């Protein structure tokens, strides 16, 4: 089988990008990363990519007078690469409807909460403020609404009485690094299909997201 082509969009540290790079290197993913694109020239993830000889692009949103023109520049960079999947990995810009429609069913995001809980920012703080016993992360296909769209897999992380935002964020991030490659693998192996907006795994409707807990898929 041909290798799948992945394009990864980042804005910062790129630790999820690193997890994807590692999964490609250790052959968990039969894929190549065709490019890494950042809207921030200083994103540390760009160094991670360059260190692996992966093509990088900086498309700085501040250079574009509108969201539409920025999105168009992204699409013009992505499309010639003919990716099987466009992966948002800590990409901190909201994408417009045209962009999202253009990559419908081919655009994945990871969000540090158990969606639909805590869309947007400061998810770890919100989980602590609400005295949640369980927090986590979700990988989802992107739809027009922020942090919405069908969720493929979630990782649950217990909240400890001693947790701070930082300690909780660290443990959630460690699980993100496990579930993102898993979701990408299901996609590129063609095991995910869509029945309208319902996800199917191996032709069965997924009534709830797959769950990663205690280091295993259950
Ligand atoms: C992660 O917490 C991810 O869930 C969120 O942004 C963060 C990115 O971290 N969307 P990194 O750049 O992958 O280290």
Tab-separated table of C-alpha atoms and ligand atoms in Angstrom:
chain	number	residue	atom	x	y	z
A	1	UNK	CA	0.000	0.000	0.000
A	2	UNK	CA	1.223	3.504	-0.838
A	3	UNK	CA	2.250	5.712	1.995
A	4	UNK	CA	-0.377	8.219	3.065
A	5	UNK	CA	0.538	11.876	2.781
A	6	UNK	CA	0.078	13.986	5.898
A	7	UNK	CA	0.247	17.755	6.236
A	8	UNK	CA	0.545	19.045	9.799
A	9	UNK	CA	-0.396	22.579	10.867
A	10	UNK	CA	1.145	23.935	14.055
A	11	UNK	CA	1.599	27.173	15.974
A	12	UNK	CA	3.853	26.249	18.867
A	13	UNK	CA	5.800	23.559	20.624
A	14	UNK	CA	4.767	20.758	18.299
A	15	UNK	CA	4.918	17.933	20.809
A	16	UNK	CA	1.958	16.294	19.052
A	17	UNK	CA	3.819	16.767	15.773
A	18	UNK	CA	6.753	14.975	17.400
A	19	UNK	CA	4.491	12.079	18.379
A	20	UNK	CA	3.356	11.836	14.749
A	21	UNK	CA	6.948	12.017	13.480
A	22	UNK	CA	7.877	9.221	15.895
A	23	UNK	CA	4.906	7.107	14.813
A	24	UNK	CA	5.996	7.480	11.164
A	25	UNK	CA	9.595	6.646	12.037
A	26	UNK	CA	8.705	3.543	14.016
A	27	UNK	CA	6.306	2.481	11.244
A	28	UNK	CA	3.189	2.650	13.391
A	29	UNK	CA	1.966	4.887	10.557
A	30	UNK	CA	2.440	3.954	6.914
A	31	UNK	CA	2.735	7.616	6.021
A	32	UNK	CA	5.030	10.459	5.216
A	33	UNK	CA	4.742	13.989	6.488
A	34	UNK	CA	4.696	16.009	3.272
A	35	UNK	CA	4.953	19.344	5.028
A	36	UNK	CA	4.634	21.135	8.323
A	37	UNK	CA	3.040	24.561	8.146
A	38	UNK	CA	3.144	27.119	10.934
A	39	UNK	CA	1.513	30.512	11.228
A	40	UNK	CA	4.256	31.452	13.726
A	41	UNK	CA	7.839	31.764	12.478
A	42	UNK	CA	9.167	31.047	15.988
A	43	UNK	CA	7.212	27.819	16.554
A	44	UNK	CA	9.505	25.236	18.103
A	45	UNK	CA	7.748	22.571	16.071
A	46	UNK	CA	9.386	24.001	12.937
A	47	UNK	CA	12.791	23.027	14.355
A	48	UNK	CA	11.541	19.532	15.118
A	49	UNK	CA	10.382	19.185	11.484
A	50	UNK	CA	13.524	20.673	9.974
A	51	UNK	CA	15.607	18.319	12.119
A	52	UNK	CA	13.837	15.429	10.391
A	53	UNK	CA	14.271	16.954	6.919
A	54	UNK	CA	10.558	17.595	6.620
A	55	UNK	CA	9.591	20.538	4.397
A	56	UNK	CA	8.380	23.490	6.432
A	57	UNK	CA	6.417	26.593	5.518
A	58	UNK	CA	5.639	29.669	7.544
A	59	UNK	CA	2.411	31.374	6.569
A	60	UNK	CA	2.071	34.286	8.947
A	61	UNK	CA	-1.584	35.243	9.373
A	62	UNK	CA	-0.526	38.843	10.158
A	63	UNK	CA	0.598	39.225	6.545
A	64	UNK	CA	-2.949	38.706	5.269
A	65	UNK	CA	-5.676	41.335	5.423
A	66	UNK	CA	-8.468	38.807	6.029
A	67	UNK	CA	-9.053	35.317	7.352
A	68	UNK	CA	-10.233	34.256	3.877
A	69	UNK	CA	-6.962	35.326	2.241
A	70	UNK	CA	-4.914	33.588	4.933
A	71	UNK	CA	-6.972	30.417	4.486
A	72	UNK	CA	-6.507	30.653	0.713
A	73	UNK	CA	-2.733	30.894	1.135
A	74	UNK	CA	-2.839	27.805	3.329
A	75	UNK	CA	-4.896	25.885	0.760
A	76	UNK	CA	-2.563	26.933	-2.054
A	77	UNK	CA	0.342	25.490	-0.094
A	78	UNK	CA	-1.462	22.326	0.978
A	79	UNK	CA	-3.270	21.289	-2.210
A	80	UNK	CA	-0.257	20.572	-4.453
A	81	UNK	CA	0.855	18.055	-1.807
A	82	UNK	CA	-2.391	16.101	-2.271
A	83	UNK	CA	-2.568	15.074	1.387
A	84	UNK	CA	-4.773	12.246	2.598
A	85	UNK	CA	-5.136	14.070	5.866
A	86	UNK	CA	-4.598	17.605	7.151
A	87	UNK	CA	-3.741	17.502	10.831
A	88	UNK	CA	-4.161	20.421	13.222
A	89	UNK	CA	-1.664	19.945	16.019
A	90	UNK	CA	-1.789	22.948	18.296
A	91	UNK	CA	-2.720	25.231	15.395
A	92	UNK	CA	-4.038	28.340	17.111
A	93	UNK	CA	-6.022	29.991	14.315
A	94	UNK	CA	-9.696	29.569	13.646
A	95	UNK	CA	-10.205	28.333	10.092
A	96	UNK	CA	-13.001	29.654	7.900
A	97	UNK	CA	-15.929	27.730	6.470
A	98	UNK	CA	-14.385	27.481	2.985
A	99	UNK	CA	-11.234	25.888	4.322
A	100	UNK	CA	-13.193	23.451	6.454
A	101	UNK	CA	-15.504	22.495	3.588
A	102	UNK	CA	-12.520	22.081	1.257
A	103	UNK	CA	-11.001	19.408	3.528
A	104	UNK	CA	-14.262	17.896	4.702
A	105	UNK	CA	-13.655	14.486	6.316
A	106	UNK	CA	-9.897	14.987	5.860
A	107	UNK	CA	-9.230	17.479	8.648
A	108	UNK	CA	-8.408	16.312	12.175
A	109	UNK	CA	-7.887	18.317	15.358
A	110	UNK	CA	-6.852	17.446	18.890
A	111	UNK	CA	-8.382	19.298	21.793
A	112	UNK	CA	-7.404	19.003	25.462
A	113	UNK	CA	-10.797	18.145	26.966
A	114	UNK	CA	-13.427	15.467	26.848
A	115	UNK	CA	-15.565	17.155	24.195
A	116	UNK	CA	-18.260	18.390	24.155
A	117	UNK	CA	-17.017	19.652	27.528
A	118	UNK	CA	-14.788	22.742	27.563
A	119	UNK	CA	-14.471	23.985	24.031
A	120	UNK	CA	-12.005	26.835	23.565
A	121	UNK	CA	-9.119	27.761	25.869
A	122	UNK	CA	-8.131	27.047	29.501
A	123	UNK	CA	-9.634	23.585	29.535
A	124	UNK	CA	-7.451	22.317	32.394
A	125	UNK	CA	-8.419	25.257	34.589
A	126	UNK	CA	-12.084	24.646	33.832
A	127	UNK	CA	-11.811	20.967	34.744
A	128	UNK	CA	-10.178	21.879	38.072
A	129	UNK	CA	-12.678	24.662	38.823
A	130	UNK	CA	-15.529	22.235	38.259
A	131	UNK	CA	-13.890	19.597	40.488
A	132	UNK	CA	-14.043	17.076	37.658
A	133	UNK	CA	-12.793	13.654	38.611
A	134	UNK	CA	-11.907	12.826	35.024
A	135	UNK	CA	-10.475	15.062	32.308
A	136	UNK	CA	-8.792	14.232	29.025
A	137	UNK	CA	-8.379	14.913	25.335
A	138	UNK	CA	-10.333	14.328	22.134
A	139	UNK	CA	-9.385	13.810	18.491
A	140	UNK	CA	-12.148	14.976	16.192
A	141	UNK	CA	-12.882	15.751	12.577
A	142	UNK	CA	-13.304	19.476	12.143
A	143	UNK	CA	-16.684	21.001	11.415
A	144	UNK	CA	-17.715	24.632	11.138
A	145	UNK	CA	-18.197	25.221	14.841
A	146	UNK	CA	-15.147	25.650	17.071
A	147	UNK	CA	-13.951	22.395	18.669
A	148	UNK	CA	-16.928	20.521	17.266
A	149	UNK	CA	-17.319	17.751	14.740
A	150	UNK	CA	-17.381	14.000	15.179
A	151	UNK	CA	-15.013	12.685	17.831
A	152	UNK	CA	-13.005	9.584	16.907
A	153	UNK	CA	-11.186	8.857	20.128
A	154	UNK	CA	-10.890	10.259	23.623
A	155	UNK	CA	-8.297	9.693	26.313
A	156	UNK	CA	-9.443	9.845	29.921
A	157	UNK	CA	-7.086	11.194	32.546
A	158	UNK	CA	-7.973	11.041	36.251
A	159	UNK	CA	-7.800	14.384	38.063
A	160	UNK	CA	-5.772	14.123	41.272
A	161	UNK	CA	-6.504	16.108	44.425
A	162	UNK	CA	-2.987	17.542	44.178
A	163	UNK	CA	-3.270	18.593	40.525
A	164	UNK	CA	-2.427	22.071	39.323
A	165	UNK	CA	-3.233	23.304	35.827
A	166	UNK	CA	0.337	22.478	34.807
A	167	UNK	CA	0.472	18.986	36.241
A	168	UNK	CA	-2.890	18.133	34.718
A	169	UNK	CA	-1.907	19.631	31.355
A	170	UNK	CA	1.265	17.526	31.327
A	171	UNK	CA	-0.591	14.280	31.948
A	172	UNK	CA	-3.249	15.108	29.349
A	173	UNK	CA	-0.582	15.991	26.778
A	174	UNK	CA	1.158	12.651	27.338
A	175	UNK	CA	-2.118	10.891	26.440
A	176	UNK	CA	-2.627	13.172	23.425
A	177	UNK	CA	0.650	11.822	22.070
A	178	UNK	CA	-0.804	8.316	22.169
A	179	UNK	CA	-4.289	8.914	20.769
A	180	UNK	CA	-3.392	11.247	17.885
A	181	UNK	CA	-1.314	8.629	16.039
A	182	UNK	CA	-4.049	6.057	16.726
A	183	UNK	CA	-6.731	8.226	15.120
A	184	UNK	CA	-4.457	9.016	12.162
A	185	UNK	CA	-3.795	5.312	11.688
A	186	UNK	CA	-7.519	4.490	11.574
A	187	UNK	CA	-8.037	7.232	8.988
A	188	UNK	CA	-5.190	6.360	6.653
A	189	UNK	CA	-6.026	2.668	6.781
A	190	UNK	CA	-9.463	3.626	5.439
A	191	UNK	CA	-11.239	2.244	8.491
A	192	UNK	CA	-13.174	5.465	9.113
A	193	UNK	CA	-16.062	6.398	6.866
A	194	UNK	CA	-18.893	8.884	7.167
A	195	UNK	CA	-22.602	8.300	7.057
A	196	UNK	CA	-23.705	11.926	6.787
A	197	UNK	CA	-21.962	13.351	9.853
A	198	UNK	CA	-21.918	10.040	11.747
A	199	UNK	CA	-18.588	8.327	11.976
A	200	UNK	CA	-18.298	4.694	11.064
A	201	UNK	CA	-15.472	2.434	12.056
A	202	UNK	CA	-15.115	-0.690	9.941
A	203	UNK	CA	-18.571	0.082	8.493
A	204	UNK	CA	-20.236	0.170	11.917
A	205	UNK	CA	-21.673	3.460	13.173
A	206	UNK	CA	-19.586	4.691	16.062
A	207	UNK	CA	-22.238	5.559	18.641
A	208	UNK	CA	-19.619	6.993	20.982
A	209	UNK	CA	-15.936	7.819	20.616
A	210	UNK	CA	-13.318	5.134	21.109
A	211	UNK	CA	-11.922	5.365	24.626
A	212	UNK	CA	-8.263	5.263	25.617
A	213	UNK	CA	-7.923	4.635	29.340
A	214	UNK	CA	-5.218	3.143	31.546
A	215	UNK	CA	-2.961	2.955	28.498
A	216	UNK	CA	-5.265	0.846	26.401
A	217	UNK	CA	-8.139	1.111	23.972
A	218	UNK	CA	-11.335	-0.110	25.609
B	1	LIG	C1	-2.290	20.553	22.848
B	1	LIG	O1	-2.734	20.619	24.169
B	1	LIG	C2	-3.464	20.366	21.928
B	1	LIG	O2	-4.499	19.616	22.483
B	1	LIG	C3	-3.936	21.774	21.711
B	1	LIG	O3	-2.755	22.540	21.651
B	1	LIG	C4	-1.721	21.878	22.357
B	1	LIG	C5	-0.597	21.689	21.381
B	1	LIG	O4	0.564	21.227	21.974
B	1	LIG	N1	-4.782	21.853	20.541
B	1	LIG	P1	1.816	20.861	21.053
B	1	LIG	O5	2.163	22.082	20.227
B	1	LIG	O6	1.438	19.692	20.199
B	1	LIG	O7	2.904	20.533	22.032
